[in-house]
Coordinates of C-alpha atoms (C1' of nucleotides) in Angstrom, one line a residue:
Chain A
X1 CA 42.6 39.4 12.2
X2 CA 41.5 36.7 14.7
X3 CA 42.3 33.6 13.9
X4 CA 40.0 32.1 16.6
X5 CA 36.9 34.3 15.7
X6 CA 35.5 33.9 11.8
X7 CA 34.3 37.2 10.4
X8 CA 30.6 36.3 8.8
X9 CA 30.6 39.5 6.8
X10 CA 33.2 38.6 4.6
X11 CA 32.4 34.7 4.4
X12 CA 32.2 33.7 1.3
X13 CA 28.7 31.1 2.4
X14 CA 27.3 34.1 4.3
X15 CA 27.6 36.7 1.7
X16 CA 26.4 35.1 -1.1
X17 CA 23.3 33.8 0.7
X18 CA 22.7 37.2 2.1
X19 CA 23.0 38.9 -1.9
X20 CA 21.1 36.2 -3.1
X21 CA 17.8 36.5 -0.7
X22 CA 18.1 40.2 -1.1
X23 CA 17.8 40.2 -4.8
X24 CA 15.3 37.6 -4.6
X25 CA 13.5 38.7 -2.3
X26 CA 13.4 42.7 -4.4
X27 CA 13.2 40.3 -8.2
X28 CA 10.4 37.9 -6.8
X29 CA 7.7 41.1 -6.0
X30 CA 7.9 41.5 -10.2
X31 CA 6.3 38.1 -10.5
X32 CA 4.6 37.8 -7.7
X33 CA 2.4 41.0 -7.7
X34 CA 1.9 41.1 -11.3
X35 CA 0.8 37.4 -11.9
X36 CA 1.1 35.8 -8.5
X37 CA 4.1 33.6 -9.7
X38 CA 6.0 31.4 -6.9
X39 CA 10.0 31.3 -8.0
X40 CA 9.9 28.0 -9.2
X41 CA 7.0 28.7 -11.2
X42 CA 9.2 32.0 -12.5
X43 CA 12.2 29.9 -13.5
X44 CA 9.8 27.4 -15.5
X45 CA 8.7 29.6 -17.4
X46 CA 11.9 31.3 -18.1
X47 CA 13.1 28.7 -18.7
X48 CA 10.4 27.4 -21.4
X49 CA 10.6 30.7 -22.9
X50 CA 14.1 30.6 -23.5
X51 CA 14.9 27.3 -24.7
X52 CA 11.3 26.5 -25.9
X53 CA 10.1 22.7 -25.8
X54 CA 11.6 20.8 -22.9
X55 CA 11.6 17.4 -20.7
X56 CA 10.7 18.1 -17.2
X57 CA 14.1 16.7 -16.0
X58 CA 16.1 18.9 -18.8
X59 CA 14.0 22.1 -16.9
X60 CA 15.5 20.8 -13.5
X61 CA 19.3 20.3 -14.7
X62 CA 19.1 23.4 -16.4
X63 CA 17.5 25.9 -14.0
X64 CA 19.1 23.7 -10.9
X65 CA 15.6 23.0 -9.7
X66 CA 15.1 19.8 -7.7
X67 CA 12.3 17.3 -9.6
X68 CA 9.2 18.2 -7.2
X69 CA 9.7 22.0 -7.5
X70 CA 9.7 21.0 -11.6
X71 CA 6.7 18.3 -11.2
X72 CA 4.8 21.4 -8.9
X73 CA 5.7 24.3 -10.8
X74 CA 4.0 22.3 -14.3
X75 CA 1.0 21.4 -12.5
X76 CA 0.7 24.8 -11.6
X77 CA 1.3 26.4 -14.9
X78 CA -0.9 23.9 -16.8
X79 CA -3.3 24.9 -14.7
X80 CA -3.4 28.4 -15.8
X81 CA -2.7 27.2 -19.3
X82 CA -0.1 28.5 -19.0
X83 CA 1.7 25.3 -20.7
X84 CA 1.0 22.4 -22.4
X85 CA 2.0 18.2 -22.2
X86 CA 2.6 16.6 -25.6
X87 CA 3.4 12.9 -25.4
X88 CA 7.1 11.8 -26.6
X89 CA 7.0 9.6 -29.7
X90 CA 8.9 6.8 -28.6
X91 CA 9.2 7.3 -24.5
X92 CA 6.0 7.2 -22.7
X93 CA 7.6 7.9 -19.4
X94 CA 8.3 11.6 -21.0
X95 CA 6.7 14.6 -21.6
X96 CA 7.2 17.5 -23.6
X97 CA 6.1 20.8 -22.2
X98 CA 5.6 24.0 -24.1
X99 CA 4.3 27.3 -23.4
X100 CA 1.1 27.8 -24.8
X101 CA 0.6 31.5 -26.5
X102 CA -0.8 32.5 -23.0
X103 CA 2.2 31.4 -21.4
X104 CA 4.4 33.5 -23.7
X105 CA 2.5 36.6 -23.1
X106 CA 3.3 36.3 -19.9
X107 CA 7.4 35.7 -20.6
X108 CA 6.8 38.5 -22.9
X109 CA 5.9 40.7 -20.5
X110 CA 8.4 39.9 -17.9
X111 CA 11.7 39.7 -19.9
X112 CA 11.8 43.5 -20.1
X113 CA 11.4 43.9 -16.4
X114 CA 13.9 41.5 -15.7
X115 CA 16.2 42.9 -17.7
X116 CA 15.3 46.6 -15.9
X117 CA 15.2 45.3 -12.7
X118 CA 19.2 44.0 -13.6
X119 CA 19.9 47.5 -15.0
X120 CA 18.6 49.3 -12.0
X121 CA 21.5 47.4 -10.0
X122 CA 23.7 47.7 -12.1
X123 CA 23.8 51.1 -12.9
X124 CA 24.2 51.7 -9.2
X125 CA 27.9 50.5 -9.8
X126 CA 31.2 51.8 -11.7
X127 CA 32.0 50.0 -14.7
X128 CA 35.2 48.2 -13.3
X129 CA 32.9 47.4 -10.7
X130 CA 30.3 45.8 -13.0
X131 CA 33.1 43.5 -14.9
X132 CA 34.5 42.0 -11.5
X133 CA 31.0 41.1 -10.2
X134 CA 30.3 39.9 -13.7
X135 CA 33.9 37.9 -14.1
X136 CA 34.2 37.2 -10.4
X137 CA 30.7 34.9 -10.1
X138 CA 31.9 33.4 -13.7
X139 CA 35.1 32.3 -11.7
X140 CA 33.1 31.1 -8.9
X141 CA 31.1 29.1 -11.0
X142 CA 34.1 27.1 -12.5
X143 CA 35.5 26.8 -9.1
X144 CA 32.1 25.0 -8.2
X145 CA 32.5 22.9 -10.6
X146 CA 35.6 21.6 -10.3
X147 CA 34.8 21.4 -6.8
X148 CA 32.6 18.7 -7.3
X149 CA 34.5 16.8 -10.0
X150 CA 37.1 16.5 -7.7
X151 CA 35.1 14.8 -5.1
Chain B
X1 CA 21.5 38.6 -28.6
X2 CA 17.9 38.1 -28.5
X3 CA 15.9 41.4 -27.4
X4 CA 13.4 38.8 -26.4
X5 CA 14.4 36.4 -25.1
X6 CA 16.1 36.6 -21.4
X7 CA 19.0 34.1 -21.2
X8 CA 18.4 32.9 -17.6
X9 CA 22.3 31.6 -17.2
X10 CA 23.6 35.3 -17.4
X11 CA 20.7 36.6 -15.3
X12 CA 22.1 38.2 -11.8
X13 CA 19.6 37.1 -9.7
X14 CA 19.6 33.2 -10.9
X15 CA 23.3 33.1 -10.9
X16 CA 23.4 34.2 -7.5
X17 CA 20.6 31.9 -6.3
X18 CA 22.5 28.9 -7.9
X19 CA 26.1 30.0 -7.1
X20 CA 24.5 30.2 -3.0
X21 CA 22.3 27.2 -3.1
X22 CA 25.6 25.0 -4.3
X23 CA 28.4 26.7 -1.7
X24 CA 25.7 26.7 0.9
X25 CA 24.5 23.2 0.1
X26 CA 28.3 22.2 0.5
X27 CA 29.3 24.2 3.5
X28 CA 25.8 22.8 5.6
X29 CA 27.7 19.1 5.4
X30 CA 30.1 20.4 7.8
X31 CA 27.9 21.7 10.7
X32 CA 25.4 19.4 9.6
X33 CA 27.1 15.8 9.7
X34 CA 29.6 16.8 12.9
X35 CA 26.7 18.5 15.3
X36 CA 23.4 18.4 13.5
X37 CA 23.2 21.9 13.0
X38 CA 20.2 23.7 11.0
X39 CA 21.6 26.8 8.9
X40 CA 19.9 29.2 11.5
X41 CA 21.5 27.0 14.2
X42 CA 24.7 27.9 12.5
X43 CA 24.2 31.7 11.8
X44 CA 23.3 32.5 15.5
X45 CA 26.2 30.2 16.9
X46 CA 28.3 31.6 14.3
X47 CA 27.1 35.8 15.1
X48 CA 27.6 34.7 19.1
X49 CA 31.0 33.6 18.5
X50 CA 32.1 36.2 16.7
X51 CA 30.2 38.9 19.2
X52 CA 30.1 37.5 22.5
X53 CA 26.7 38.4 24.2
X54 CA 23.9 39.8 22.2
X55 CA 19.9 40.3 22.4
X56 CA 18.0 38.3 19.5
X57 CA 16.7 41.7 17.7
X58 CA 20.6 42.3 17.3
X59 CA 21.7 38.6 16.1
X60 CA 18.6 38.8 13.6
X61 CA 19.7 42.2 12.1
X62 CA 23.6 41.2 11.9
X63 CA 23.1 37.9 10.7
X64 CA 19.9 39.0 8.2
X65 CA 17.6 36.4 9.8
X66 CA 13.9 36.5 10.5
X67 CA 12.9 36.8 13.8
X68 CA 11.2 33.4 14.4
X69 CA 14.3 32.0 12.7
X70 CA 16.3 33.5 15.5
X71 CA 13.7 32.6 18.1
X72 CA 13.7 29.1 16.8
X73 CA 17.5 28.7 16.8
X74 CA 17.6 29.9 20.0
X75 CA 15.2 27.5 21.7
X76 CA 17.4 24.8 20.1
X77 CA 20.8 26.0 21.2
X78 CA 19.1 26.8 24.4
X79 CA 18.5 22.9 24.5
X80 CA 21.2 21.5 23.9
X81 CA 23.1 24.2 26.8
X82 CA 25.2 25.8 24.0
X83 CA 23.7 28.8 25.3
X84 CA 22.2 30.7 28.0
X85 CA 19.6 33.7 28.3
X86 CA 20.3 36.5 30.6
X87 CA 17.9 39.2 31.8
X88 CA 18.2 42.8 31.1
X89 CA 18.7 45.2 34.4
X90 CA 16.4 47.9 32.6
X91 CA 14.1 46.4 29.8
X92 CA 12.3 42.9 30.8
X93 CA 11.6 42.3 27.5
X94 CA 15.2 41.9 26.1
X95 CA 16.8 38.8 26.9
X96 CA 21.1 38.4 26.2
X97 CA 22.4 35.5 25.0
X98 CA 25.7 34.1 25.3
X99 CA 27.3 31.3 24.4
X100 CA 28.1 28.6 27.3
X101 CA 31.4 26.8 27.3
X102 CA 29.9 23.6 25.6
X103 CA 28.6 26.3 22.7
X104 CA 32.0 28.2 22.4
X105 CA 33.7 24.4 22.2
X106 CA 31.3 23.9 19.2
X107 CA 32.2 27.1 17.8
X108 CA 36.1 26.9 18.1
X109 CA 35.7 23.2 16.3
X110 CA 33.7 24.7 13.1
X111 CA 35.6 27.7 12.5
X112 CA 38.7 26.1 11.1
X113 CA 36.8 24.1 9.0
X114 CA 34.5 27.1 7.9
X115 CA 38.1 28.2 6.7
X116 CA 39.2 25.4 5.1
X117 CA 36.1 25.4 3.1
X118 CA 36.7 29.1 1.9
X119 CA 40.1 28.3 0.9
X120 CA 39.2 25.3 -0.7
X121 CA 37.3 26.9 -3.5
X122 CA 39.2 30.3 -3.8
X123 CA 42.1 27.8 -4.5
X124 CA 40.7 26.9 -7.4
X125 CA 40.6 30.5 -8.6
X126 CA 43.3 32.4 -10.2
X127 CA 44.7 35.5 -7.4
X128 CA 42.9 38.2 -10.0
X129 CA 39.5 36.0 -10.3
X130 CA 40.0 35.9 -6.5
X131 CA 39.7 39.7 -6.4
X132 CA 37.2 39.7 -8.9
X133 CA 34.8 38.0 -6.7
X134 CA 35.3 39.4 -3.6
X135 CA 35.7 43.0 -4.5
X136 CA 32.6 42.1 -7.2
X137 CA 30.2 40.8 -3.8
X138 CA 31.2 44.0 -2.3
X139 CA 30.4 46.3 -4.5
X140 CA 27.1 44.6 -5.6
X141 CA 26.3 44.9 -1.5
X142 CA 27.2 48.3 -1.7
X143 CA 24.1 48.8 -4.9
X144 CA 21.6 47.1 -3.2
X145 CA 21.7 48.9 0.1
X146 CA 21.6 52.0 -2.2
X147 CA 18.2 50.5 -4.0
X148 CA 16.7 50.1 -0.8
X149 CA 17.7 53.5 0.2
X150 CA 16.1 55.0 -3.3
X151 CA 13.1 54.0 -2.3
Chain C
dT1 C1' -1.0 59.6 35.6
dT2 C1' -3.3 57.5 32.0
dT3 C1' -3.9 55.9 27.6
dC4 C1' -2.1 54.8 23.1
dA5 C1' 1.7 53.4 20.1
dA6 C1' 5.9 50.9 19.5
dT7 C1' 9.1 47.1 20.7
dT8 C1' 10.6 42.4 22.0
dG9 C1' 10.1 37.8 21.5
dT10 C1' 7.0 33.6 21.0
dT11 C1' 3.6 30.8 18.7
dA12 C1' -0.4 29.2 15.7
dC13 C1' -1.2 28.7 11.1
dC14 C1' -0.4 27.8 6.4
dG15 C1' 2.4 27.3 2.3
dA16 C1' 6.7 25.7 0.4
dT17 C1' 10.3 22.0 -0.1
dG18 C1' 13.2 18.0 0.3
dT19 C1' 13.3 12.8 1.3
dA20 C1' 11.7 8.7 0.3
dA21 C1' 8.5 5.6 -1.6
dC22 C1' 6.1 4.7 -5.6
dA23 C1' 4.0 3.3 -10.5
dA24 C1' 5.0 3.1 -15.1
dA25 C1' 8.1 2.6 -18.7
dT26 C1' 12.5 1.6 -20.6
dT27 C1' 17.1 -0.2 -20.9
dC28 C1' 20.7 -3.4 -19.8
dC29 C1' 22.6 -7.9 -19.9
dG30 C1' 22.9 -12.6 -19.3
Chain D
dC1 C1' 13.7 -13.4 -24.7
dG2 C1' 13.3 -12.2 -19.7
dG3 C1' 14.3 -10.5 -15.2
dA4 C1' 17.0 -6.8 -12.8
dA5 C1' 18.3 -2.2 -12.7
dT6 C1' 17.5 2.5 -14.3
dT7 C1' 14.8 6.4 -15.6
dT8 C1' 10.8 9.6 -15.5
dG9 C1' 7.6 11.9 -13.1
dT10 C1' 4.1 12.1 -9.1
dT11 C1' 2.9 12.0 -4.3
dA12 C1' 2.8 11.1 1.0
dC13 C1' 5.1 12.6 4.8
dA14 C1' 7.7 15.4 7.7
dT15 C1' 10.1 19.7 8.3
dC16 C1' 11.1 24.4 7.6
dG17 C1' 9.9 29.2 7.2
dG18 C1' 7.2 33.5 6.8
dT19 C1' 2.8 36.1 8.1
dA20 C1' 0.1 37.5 11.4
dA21 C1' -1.6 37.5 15.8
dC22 C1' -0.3 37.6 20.4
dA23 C1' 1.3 38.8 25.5
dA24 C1' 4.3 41.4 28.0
dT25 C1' 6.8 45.5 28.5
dT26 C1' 8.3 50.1 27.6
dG27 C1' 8.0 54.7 25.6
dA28 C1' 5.4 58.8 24.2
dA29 C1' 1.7 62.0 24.4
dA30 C1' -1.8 64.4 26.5

DNA sequence: TTTCAATTGTTACCGATGTAACAAATTCCG
DNA sequence: CGGAATTTGTTACATCGGTAACAATTGAAA
């Protein structure tokens, strides 16, 4: 160990970014080549298709999208219809989006290759292995957090 | 459990993105406030200090960036005489870059607080959620190197 | 040797993304 | 009530990043 030199491979920063564009990067060609999806276009629907109807700004706190990817990523769906805008009652600022029955073909379609394309990483590990991925980004995430409460 | 519905906040690949988008969007501050440093400009000066003299085909393979990124980065370090190109006695078209004193001042300066950062959030962790995570990353690097080998 | 393929690094082009400015609507207070 | 501050969502602008084309050089094959 040098303690003038910093080892990238085992920094925490480094590796994460490195996992996280390599499973990207594998997870996006599902989406991409099947319906030309960009990622925040992906996580919209996921999103929608999870949780159902949702405000454009509860889709960016909850799928940690900025506000333009969100504001894009609609556009482009309604496009396709894809989704659809239904006024709020009492807020006219808001909208309420919604996946229209094309839109949840589509998330019907791609849940079961997410969940394969998980599998096929996971099975390339041992099970203790699997729980201290699993537990270990869990902890990190708490840490995050109170990370930033602290500040 | 809902077969079909995919819950997005247990999903690998988003919890990855999101757990590297908030360190990494943390950890830029640093290089970013004290020296104006782009996250390529901080890989390469990063790969250099830790290596000494390397060619760009090298840094871009070790430090998993895309060839212009390196270019790029290099051109600006080049600039701002943090580094310096050397010719090859055999091939003309490799190029070695090393870090000049200005660049290895730089580097000494950030590492510290590249530590600091680390320890700051595994501090927040508990010694076997510690483990968990880094043992976890390494194992999950170990599965997708395999994947790309499979096919 | 000579020609064709592969490697190294740069750059033009285009798409993606964040910052900041913005319009519209709502809420907060005085 | 009424003006200031906040919230919601969109868009202009500038920057960043990858694809593909490129020039220069080297290696391989014939």
């Amino acid at each position: 160990m040098n303690d003038d030199l910093l080892s990238l491979e085992e920094f925490l920063p480094y590796r994460l970014n490195r996992l996280a564009d390599a499973v990207s990067r594998d997870f996006s060609r599902l989406y991409r080549d099947r319906f030309g999806l960009t990622r925040p276009e992906w996580r919209l629907l996921a999103t929608l298709g999870q949780y159902g109807t949702m405000t454009a700004t509860a889709i960016g706190q909850h799928s940690a999208m900025h506000k333009t990817k969100v504001s894009r990523a609609v556009t482009a769906l309604e496009e396709r219809r894809w989704l659809r805008r239904a006024p709020d009652a009492t807020d006219r600022r808001v909208e309420h989006l919604t996946l229209t029955k094309a839109g949840e073909d589509a998330y019907r379609e791609l849940v079961p290759l997410a969940r394969e394309f998980e599998t096929r990483i996971l099975e390339q590990m041992r099970p203790a292995e699997k729980s201290a991925i699993i537990s270990g980004l869990a902890a990190l995430e708490r840490a995050m957090l109170q990370q930033r409460d602290h500040d």
